[in-house]
Amino acid sequence: MPSYTAPVKDFQFVLHDVLKAGDADIAGYDELDRDFTAAILEEAGKIASEVMAPLNASGDREGVRLENGVVHTPTGFKAAFDQLRAGGWTGLDCDPEYGGQGMPYLIGTAAGEMFQSANQAFMMYPGLTHGAYSAIHAHGTEAQKQTYLPRMVSCDWTGTMNLTEPQCGTDLGLMRTKAEPQDDGSYAITGQKIFISAGDHDMADNVIHLVLAKIPGGPEGIKGVSLFIVPKFMVNEDGSLGDRNAVSVGKIEEKMGIHGNATCVMNYDGATGFLLGEAHKGMRAMFTMMNEARLGVGMQGLSQAEAAYQNAVIYAKDRLQGRAVTGAENPEGPADPIIVHPDIRRSLMDQKSFCEGARALVMWGAQMIDRARRNDDAQAEAMISLLTPVIKGFLTDEGYDMTVQAQQVYGGHGYIEEWGMSQFTRDARIAMIYEGANGVQALDLVGRKLAAGGGKPVMEFFTMIKDFCKAHGDGPFASDFIDPLKAASRQLQEAATYFMQNGAKNPNHALAGSNDFMHLFGHVCLGYMWAQMALAAQARLDAGDADTGFCETKIATGRYYMARRLPATAMHLQRILSGADTIMALDAEAF
């Protein structure tokens, strides 16, 4: 059965050597010294490896079931959920006013990656709850916050987001779910929602659904959508649970992966709902939840790649097959371990360099969220908004590819369920689809985010890379790190310029290159992360750090990324510059 060990040392390196968390001028960061974060991350790692990871494969095999209207989660899930709650992990970065621990989002993100690597399907239950908590916290009335948030922070009650309907996913303006105003100020919600993650289960006393619906007489399309709080059980004035609301599970979806999570069809039959935020402004409130969810989904791509990589390394060191071309390295055995073969090394280095670079990118993104929220920093808000589709789309595309590579290391055993590698691939696949399919993320990046604020955020990104390269262009890492990063950044700028010059004349030219642009952008981000990590590792070596193995390995892994992975930017640029003509050449009937 696959195992998982939390890479605490790497988290500490990113937190303190790269991001300088303890010294950052962000409210609450002064408490983040090395000992404090180490204590949190080591305990989170222990829960991940000892409590959650052992349930990953069994939860995948058993799945969830719907019996007599009750959704049953896999054996062991409820006990693990109780343990997660008892430790306060569900409210790690939530508001202390509602029972949270008030830690930075950065720390919640670090613990979250560990938990997701250990058991993605399980972590979707508290993960969706955190998103719903954030939406209510940002847009709810004081009464709504007092009613729902304390129980959601503790996960005594969990939360969901209900957007998709059978006839509409990305185009939510087509939704049919109705919200009829009632005399008491509530609304009667009627309609059907599909693909609702953690839609119902047996681990919490109540489920608080956030449901998009249209109030009759409102504007057409997406401008007429409102957001509603629809509890599974009504909540009495004293906080106790009342009658069952008119919301039910129609079925549990049979899926490719994340079998341990209840993906539900939800039926609303005149259910009582309460407006969250302003009428006809539902997308504004929902995007509070969705943007957080998209960053979390990007982390899922990384987390599954990390878990798969760890197991591929173990297998590659154990599996004996053939001899090294330079001479036997295991002369006492019948064959050498497959890790001696260059192509296996290539695959493992692809995985390792992605995981460590992606971890730094996600953590940097989390730090920007803290800066935006805690310091009310509009510049940080604009930058993370620009990078959100990159983090979501690029990391899930690449993360899935890395799970496939890890599976390939196992050869035929990777295709056999008892070895467990296929689960990482199956579970990672959904991350490319939900919370906005990656093609939509790419369109959002090119069609909206590049032009946001008059293009100021993307220009600030280019300036940031330029200043970094200028500051370190004469250093020891100039040829290995700085020069490749500078070249890749210029290619990203050339692609953006092409869109500006050609997009207005023929929008297809921009949209046809959107996926390549997202990947080009993603590689530049990881190149930037690797350049910073190399400098940080060298600084530790120069200071006489005793852990020379860790620092030298970090630099060598970064050199691999810059030499073998970052050059993909040239390919993506060439595709972008080819325009839309070849893509749009065929009539629909010719396919």
XYZ file of C-alpha atoms in Angstrom:
591
model
C 0.000 0.000 0.000
C 1.372 3.460 -0.818
C 2.708 5.594 2.009
C 3.139 9.327 2.557
C 5.725 11.267 4.578
C 5.249 15.006 4.970
C 8.244 16.946 3.575
C 8.491 19.175 6.665
C 12.107 20.170 5.964
C 11.126 21.482 2.531
C 8.174 23.418 3.921
C 10.464 25.014 6.485
C 12.944 25.921 3.759
C 10.273 27.646 1.667
C 8.713 29.383 4.660
C 11.874 30.758 6.201
C 14.698 30.749 3.652
C 12.705 31.730 0.559
C 9.633 33.630 1.774
C 11.275 34.926 4.977
C 7.920 34.517 6.683
C 9.037 35.512 10.157
C 10.413 38.816 8.860
C 7.579 39.675 6.454
C 5.696 42.918 7.145
C 2.349 41.128 7.245
C 0.080 41.269 10.286
C 0.562 38.151 12.419
C 3.711 36.959 10.670
C 5.962 38.076 13.532
C 4.909 34.910 15.373
C 6.078 32.603 12.589
C 9.524 31.670 13.840
C 11.131 28.362 12.846
C 10.341 26.531 16.077
C 6.686 27.582 16.002
C 6.070 26.524 12.403
C 8.077 23.317 12.842
C 5.867 22.257 15.749
C 2.704 22.824 13.711
C 3.969 21.168 10.546
C 5.438 18.145 12.298
C 2.142 17.486 14.053
C 0.192 18.028 10.822
C 2.563 15.630 9.073
C 2.007 13.009 11.728
C -1.784 13.214 11.332
C -1.427 13.094 7.559
C 0.782 10.004 7.508
C -0.709 8.103 10.456
C -4.423 8.978 10.336
C -5.383 10.055 6.825
C -3.024 8.200 4.494
C -3.994 4.712 5.728
C -7.613 5.494 4.759
C -6.782 6.658 1.240
C -6.699 3.299 -0.543
C -9.457 1.724 1.566
C -11.699 4.741 1.044
C -11.056 4.499 -2.693
C -12.063 0.827 -2.753
C -15.126 1.171 -0.504
C -16.435 4.512 -1.748
C -19.588 6.166 -0.448
C -23.138 4.833 -0.630
C -26.632 6.269 -0.453
C -29.114 4.176 1.545
C -32.602 5.337 2.517
C -31.628 8.963 2.010
C -28.489 8.695 4.142
C -24.997 9.078 2.657
C -22.482 6.754 4.289
C -18.775 7.598 4.079
C -16.054 4.905 3.979
C -15.066 3.010 7.100
C -12.765 5.059 9.305
C -13.575 8.439 7.784
C -15.776 9.624 10.661
C -13.219 8.719 13.331
C -10.508 10.531 11.363
C -12.806 13.531 10.894
C -13.453 13.617 14.637
C -9.700 13.560 15.271
C -9.148 16.406 12.792
C -11.827 18.459 14.533
C -10.556 17.686 18.021
C -7.127 19.009 17.105
C -8.551 22.292 15.834
C -7.162 21.703 12.352
C -10.406 22.645 10.608
C -10.180 26.192 12.002
C -6.422 26.677 11.782
C -6.582 29.947 9.827
C -10.152 30.955 10.681
C -11.296 34.028 12.611
C -10.870 33.624 16.419
C -14.176 35.476 16.886
C -15.896 32.338 15.593
C -13.647 29.759 17.242
C -10.751 29.694 14.776
C -7.074 29.843 15.686
C -6.410 32.948 13.604
C -3.190 31.726 12.023
C -2.106 33.041 8.620
C -3.541 31.453 5.498
C 0.053 30.509 4.680
C 0.168 28.036 7.571
C -3.238 26.618 6.679
C -1.967 26.122 3.129
C 1.135 24.245 4.281
C -0.880 21.910 6.498
C -3.461 21.602 3.737
C -0.947 20.269 1.226
C 0.082 17.554 3.654
C -3.500 16.548 4.313
C -4.388 16.590 0.597
C -1.375 14.431 -0.268
C -2.434 11.924 2.349
C -6.099 11.701 1.368
C -7.626 14.077 -1.178
C -11.150 12.649 -1.090
C -11.323 12.912 2.713
C -10.005 16.470 2.795
C -12.664 17.710 0.412
C -15.213 17.619 3.273
C -13.423 20.228 5.441
C -12.021 21.935 2.331
C -15.453 22.812 0.900
C -16.490 23.900 4.380
C -13.599 26.354 4.566
C -14.660 27.904 1.264
C -18.260 28.282 2.418
C -17.012 29.749 5.699
C -14.995 32.344 3.764
C -17.991 33.371 1.643
C -20.264 33.819 4.671
C -17.497 35.583 6.587
C -17.007 38.063 3.742
C -20.611 38.645 2.694
C -22.931 37.485 5.470
C -24.902 39.577 7.922
C -23.786 39.582 11.537
C -26.695 37.291 12.392
C -25.699 34.859 9.644
C -22.109 34.825 10.829
C -23.107 34.149 14.426
C -25.532 31.420 13.355
C -23.300 29.449 11.010
C -19.615 30.247 11.362
C -18.778 28.833 14.821
C -20.193 25.423 13.861
C -18.516 25.543 10.443
C -15.129 26.474 11.874
C -15.338 23.426 14.134
C -16.822 21.371 11.261
C -19.685 20.278 13.481
C -21.499 21.569 10.406
C -19.918 21.339 6.976
C -20.466 23.398 3.836
C -20.832 23.060 0.080
C -20.987 25.201 -3.044
C -23.846 24.556 -5.490
C -23.302 26.023 -8.945
C -23.571 23.445 -11.723
C -26.856 22.223 -13.207
C -27.467 19.534 -15.834
C -27.730 22.123 -18.616
C -25.067 24.589 -17.459
C -21.614 24.508 -15.955
C -19.310 27.289 -17.113
C -22.204 29.395 -18.455
C -24.064 29.907 -15.190
C -26.352 32.467 -16.770
C -28.304 29.484 -18.139
C -29.246 28.178 -14.694
C -32.889 27.387 -13.945
C -32.901 27.093 -10.147
C -35.428 29.598 -8.792
C -35.586 31.526 -5.534
C -39.131 32.702 -4.786
C -39.352 35.475 -2.143
C -41.404 34.572 0.939
C -43.314 36.848 3.310
C -40.851 36.231 6.163
C -37.857 37.424 4.104
C -36.631 33.961 3.225
C -36.736 32.365 -0.235
C -38.126 29.088 -1.535
C -35.348 27.406 -3.542
C -36.423 25.014 -6.298
C -34.149 23.269 -8.768
C -31.465 20.652 -9.214
C -27.698 20.946 -8.804
C -25.177 18.333 -9.918
C -21.530 17.473 -9.161
C -21.842 18.776 -5.588
C -18.709 17.697 -3.722
C -19.304 16.681 -0.085
C -23.003 17.280 -0.773
C -24.098 15.115 2.135
C -22.506 12.636 4.529
C -22.688 11.083 7.992
C -19.767 12.915 9.644
C -21.455 16.208 10.657
C -24.759 17.217 12.227
C -25.717 19.671 9.489
C -24.666 20.651 5.973
C -24.815 24.322 4.978
C -25.314 24.619 1.232
C -24.450 27.799 -0.639
C -26.729 27.753 -3.663
C -26.805 29.954 -6.745
C -30.333 30.677 -7.961
C -32.341 33.324 -9.800
C -34.955 35.539 -8.193
C -37.893 35.906 -10.629
C -38.004 39.303 -12.284
C -34.271 39.882 -11.957
C -31.866 40.699 -14.796
C -31.262 38.126 -17.501
C -28.220 35.915 -17.568
C -25.413 35.936 -15.040
C -26.404 39.393 -13.769
C -29.588 37.912 -12.336
C -27.924 35.257 -10.185
C -28.071 35.450 -6.382
C -26.457 33.341 -3.651
C -28.394 31.680 -0.824
C -27.648 29.848 2.403
C -29.718 26.655 2.425
C -29.164 24.458 5.508
C -29.896 20.731 5.437
C -31.597 21.165 8.831
C -33.204 24.442 9.815
C -31.518 26.250 12.691
C -33.632 27.419 15.630
C -33.117 30.790 17.323
C -31.189 29.137 20.169
C -28.817 27.473 17.666
C -30.325 24.013 17.971
C -31.355 22.051 14.905
C -34.956 22.053 13.805
C -36.864 20.404 10.971
C -35.285 18.860 7.897
C -35.240 21.318 5.002
C -36.673 20.381 1.600
C -33.263 19.447 0.149
C -32.269 15.872 -0.618
C -29.660 13.777 -2.385
C -30.960 12.428 -5.683
C -27.975 10.174 -6.335
C -24.269 9.700 -5.765
C -22.217 10.130 -8.924
C -20.041 7.187 -9.986
C -16.690 8.766 -10.759
C -13.237 7.980 -12.097
C -11.606 8.948 -8.795
C -12.067 10.629 -5.385
C -14.358 7.713 -4.526
C -14.266 8.554 -0.822
C -15.969 11.883 -1.411
C -19.731 12.105 -1.862
C -20.303 13.854 -5.197
C -24.052 14.390 -5.134
C -27.022 15.357 -7.250
C -28.909 17.745 -4.955
C -32.645 18.329 -5.313
C -34.200 21.504 -3.905
C -37.965 21.256 -3.630
C -39.030 24.605 -2.246
C -36.249 24.509 0.338
C -35.932 27.477 2.653
C -32.967 29.669 1.763
C -31.567 32.956 3.001
C -29.969 35.574 0.752
C -26.208 35.866 1.195
C -24.960 39.278 0.159
C -26.935 41.422 -2.280
C -29.698 40.249 -4.585
C -28.485 39.635 -8.144
C -24.864 39.870 -6.947
C -24.412 36.182 -6.279
C -21.325 35.721 -8.409
C -19.475 38.375 -6.430
C -20.060 36.412 -3.238
C -19.475 33.034 -4.854
C -16.149 34.132 -6.309
C -14.893 34.692 -2.768
C -15.351 30.971 -2.366
C -14.307 29.967 -5.877
C -11.007 31.884 -5.938
C -9.982 30.244 -2.684
C -11.145 26.905 -4.042
C -9.129 27.355 -7.249
C -5.943 27.897 -5.298
C -6.799 24.828 -3.246
C -7.378 22.805 -6.389
C -4.018 23.911 -7.765
C -2.560 22.556 -4.555
C -4.378 19.260 -5.183
C -2.457 18.849 -8.424
C 0.760 19.312 -6.473
C -0.329 17.120 -3.568
C -1.155 14.089 -5.700
C 2.091 14.515 -7.641
C 4.034 14.634 -4.354
C 2.433 11.484 -2.960
C 2.919 9.621 -6.245
C 6.538 10.794 -6.510
C 7.403 9.616 -3.004
C 6.198 6.128 -3.787
C 7.866 6.076 -7.213
C 11.194 6.829 -5.540
C 10.744 3.948 -3.109
C 9.881 1.571 -5.940
C 12.753 2.763 -8.145
C 15.241 2.051 -5.354
C 13.788 -1.411 -4.660
C 12.913 -2.773 -8.087
C 15.778 -4.743 -9.638
C 15.838 -4.734 -13.430
C 18.794 -4.765 -15.814
C 22.252 -3.334 -15.261
C 23.571 0.203 -15.368
C 25.182 0.840 -18.757
C 28.327 2.065 -16.987
C 28.736 -1.138 -14.996
C 26.918 -3.060 -12.297
C 26.036 -0.952 -9.243
C 24.556 -3.857 -7.296
C 27.105 -6.582 -8.127
C 25.960 -8.850 -5.309
C 22.405 -8.924 -6.651
C 20.880 -10.384 -9.813
C 20.268 -6.885 -11.261
C 20.563 -3.198 -10.419
C 17.704 -1.108 -9.006
C 15.983 0.753 -11.804
C 16.937 4.130 -10.348
C 20.372 3.650 -11.996
C 18.825 4.033 -15.465
C 18.916 7.558 -16.973
C 15.322 7.513 -18.184
C 14.040 6.625 -14.711
C 16.211 9.426 -13.316
C 14.732 11.814 -15.899
C 11.225 10.899 -14.829
C 11.988 11.243 -11.128
C 13.749 14.564 -11.678
C 10.748 15.837 -13.636
C 8.561 14.942 -10.685
C 10.880 16.226 -7.964
C 11.589 19.548 -9.680
C 7.887 20.096 -10.328
C 6.767 19.277 -6.790
C 9.322 21.473 -5.062
C 8.857 24.364 -7.482
C 5.062 24.109 -7.298
C 5.182 24.036 -3.501
C 7.086 27.304 -3.458
C 4.618 28.860 -5.927
C 1.563 27.832 -3.901
C 3.130 29.095 -0.689
C 4.064 32.386 -2.347
C 0.461 32.685 -3.517
C -0.785 32.023 0.008
C 1.521 34.720 1.336
C 0.051 37.161 -1.190
C -3.442 36.288 0.025
C -2.342 37.053 3.586
C -0.840 40.342 2.484
C -4.029 41.264 0.637
C -6.327 40.329 3.528
C -4.299 41.208 6.594
C -2.661 44.377 5.255
C -5.514 45.376 2.919
C -2.927 45.447 0.123
C -4.580 46.093 -3.250
C -1.388 45.356 -5.171
C -1.097 41.896 -3.621
C -4.789 41.300 -4.336
C -4.279 42.191 -7.999
C -1.197 39.975 -8.315
C -2.795 36.868 -6.804
C -5.878 37.452 -8.959
C -3.597 37.415 -12.020
C -1.835 34.257 -10.879
C -4.896 32.287 -9.724
C -5.694 30.751 -13.155
C -1.995 29.943 -13.601
C -1.754 28.203 -10.243
C -5.009 26.315 -10.797
C -4.544 25.392 -14.443
C -0.801 24.855 -14.786
C -0.299 22.987 -11.519
C -3.189 20.604 -12.117
C -2.190 19.891 -15.722
C 1.418 19.286 -14.718
C 0.476 17.537 -11.480
C -1.615 15.002 -13.375
C 1.241 14.418 -15.809
C 3.579 13.770 -12.889
C 1.257 11.144 -11.402
C 1.292 9.419 -14.800
C 5.084 9.517 -14.798
C 5.166 8.076 -11.284
C 2.797 5.323 -12.399
C 5.082 4.640 -15.367
C 8.055 4.075 -13.044
C 6.171 1.070 -11.690
C 5.774 -0.440 -15.154
C 3.014 -3.058 -15.201
C 2.586 -2.811 -11.432
C 1.522 0.799 -11.887
C -1.506 -0.407 -13.809
C -2.531 -2.915 -11.120
C -4.882 -1.547 -8.486
C -3.306 -3.355 -5.528
C -0.141 -1.260 -5.908
C -2.169 1.931 -5.473
C -0.500 4.146 -8.063
C -3.519 4.390 -10.319
C -5.472 6.091 -7.528
C -3.137 9.093 -7.558
C -3.673 9.443 -11.306
C -7.443 8.978 -11.043
C -7.772 11.386 -8.131
C -5.560 14.010 -9.777
C -7.640 13.966 -12.956
C -10.617 15.788 -11.455
C -8.472 18.770 -10.453
C -8.087 19.685 -14.134
C -11.871 19.826 -14.467
C -13.646 21.205 -11.415
C -13.627 24.771 -10.102
C -13.445 25.901 -13.714
C -11.990 23.533 -16.302
C -8.419 24.363 -17.246
C -9.375 25.544 -20.714
C -11.630 28.103 -19.036
C -8.812 29.086 -16.676
C -6.629 29.777 -19.706
C -9.367 31.846 -21.340
C -9.850 33.790 -18.106
C -6.114 34.481 -17.940
C -5.856 35.779 -21.504
C -9.333 37.261 -21.896
C -9.680 39.000 -18.526
C -6.667 38.896 -16.247
C -4.110 40.282 -18.687
C -6.218 43.394 -19.268
C -7.307 43.793 -15.639
C -6.373 47.140 -14.144
C -5.272 48.374 -17.535
C -2.636 45.647 -17.633
C -0.902 46.953 -14.524
C -0.653 43.623 -12.602
C 1.015 41.743 -15.459
C 3.401 44.637 -16.052
C 4.272 44.576 -12.358
C 4.983 40.859 -12.699
C 7.353 41.501 -15.611
C 9.059 44.290 -13.663
C 9.469 42.039 -10.638
C 11.227 39.377 -12.736
C 13.354 41.999 -14.507
C 14.479 43.574 -11.216
C 15.262 40.160 -9.739
C 17.371 39.175 -12.749
C 19.170 42.517 -12.705
C 19.970 42.177 -9.016
C 21.487 38.717 -9.460
C 22.726 38.854 -13.044
C 26.389 39.033 -12.060
C 26.247 36.351 -9.384
C 27.406 32.733 -9.421
C 24.046 31.468 -10.677
C 23.793 33.815 -13.654
C 24.267 31.223 -16.386
C 22.374 28.365 -14.741
C 19.389 30.266 -13.329
C 19.205 33.973 -14.093
C 19.860 33.900 -17.843
C 17.277 31.132 -18.515
C 14.708 32.951 -16.366
C 15.376 36.213 -18.191
C 14.927 34.511 -21.578
C 11.715 32.794 -20.508
C 10.290 36.045 -19.148
C 11.014 37.778 -22.442
C 9.146 35.006 -24.263
C 6.181 35.516 -21.936
C 6.235 39.240 -22.708
C 6.440 38.540 -26.433
C 3.380 36.307 -26.182
C 1.446 38.960 -24.254
C 2.414 41.566 -26.859
C 1.172 39.277 -29.636
C -2.217 39.027 -27.941
C -2.463 42.799 -27.583
C -1.522 43.401 -31.199
C -3.652 40.663 -32.764
C -6.446 39.938 -30.289
C -8.537 42.968 -31.147
C -8.416 42.239 -34.880
C -9.184 38.553 -34.485
C -9.978 37.371 -30.935
C -9.422 33.774 -32.019
C -5.714 34.509 -32.313
C -5.585 35.226 -28.591
C -7.915 32.464 -27.482
C -6.203 29.829 -29.628
C -2.993 30.464 -27.724
C -4.517 30.736 -24.267
C -3.613 27.242 -23.058
C -0.032 27.637 -24.239
C 0.141 31.043 -22.573
C -1.045 29.596 -19.259
C 1.678 26.953 -19.428
C 4.311 29.452 -20.541
C 3.341 31.651 -17.594
C 3.438 28.670 -15.247
C 6.947 27.696 -16.308
C 8.166 31.267 -15.791
C 6.652 31.234 -12.290
C 8.385 27.966 -11.418
C 11.621 29.237 -12.935
C 11.340 32.289 -10.691
C 10.730 30.055 -7.691
C 13.732 27.867 -8.525
C 16.048 30.824 -8.964
C 15.042 32.100 -5.527
C 15.419 28.662 -3.963
C 18.896 28.201 -5.439
C 20.008 31.532 -4.013
C 18.506 30.682 -0.629
C 20.199 27.264 -0.559
C 23.549 28.797 -1.505
C 23.144 31.412 1.223
C 22.752 28.615 3.741
C 25.876 26.899 2.429
C 27.826 30.163 2.595
C 26.684 30.586 6.197
C 28.103 27.170 7.086
C 24.817 25.277 7.227
C 25.435 21.747 8.444
C 22.775 20.259 6.182
C 24.913 20.491 3.058
C 23.139 17.527 1.454
C 19.771 19.269 1.474
C 21.166 22.539 0.104
C 23.266 20.936 -2.625
C 20.359 18.709 -3.667
C 18.099 21.753 -3.870
C 20.527 23.576 -6.173
C 21.036 20.508 -8.382
C 17.279 19.990 -8.692
C 16.854 23.626 -9.663
C 19.539 23.316 -12.330
C 17.599 20.391 -13.780
C 14.389 22.415 -13.988
C 16.075 25.373 -15.638
C 17.882 23.181 -18.159
C 15.266 20.531 -18.929
C 11.823 21.926 -18.093
C 11.954 25.706 -18.507
C 12.907 25.524 -22.234
C 9.303 24.441 -22.904
C 8.531 28.169 -22.947
C 10.033 28.437 -26.446
C 7.670 25.755 -27.731
C 4.649 27.426 -26.156
C 5.634 30.786 -27.636
C 5.990 29.328 -31.117
C 2.531 27.784 -30.869
C 1.059 31.105 -29.736
C 2.668 33.003 -32.604
C 1.208 30.534 -35.127
C -2.203 32.096 -34.424
C -5.629 30.569 -34.911
C -5.683 29.847 -38.650
C -4.642 26.188 -38.458
C -6.872 25.584 -35.429
C -9.974 27.069 -37.043
C -9.285 25.806 -40.588
C -11.896 23.026 -40.627
C -15.641 23.511 -40.742
C -17.471 21.827 -37.887
C -18.825 19.213 -40.295
C -15.280 18.136 -41.182
C -14.574 16.718 -37.736
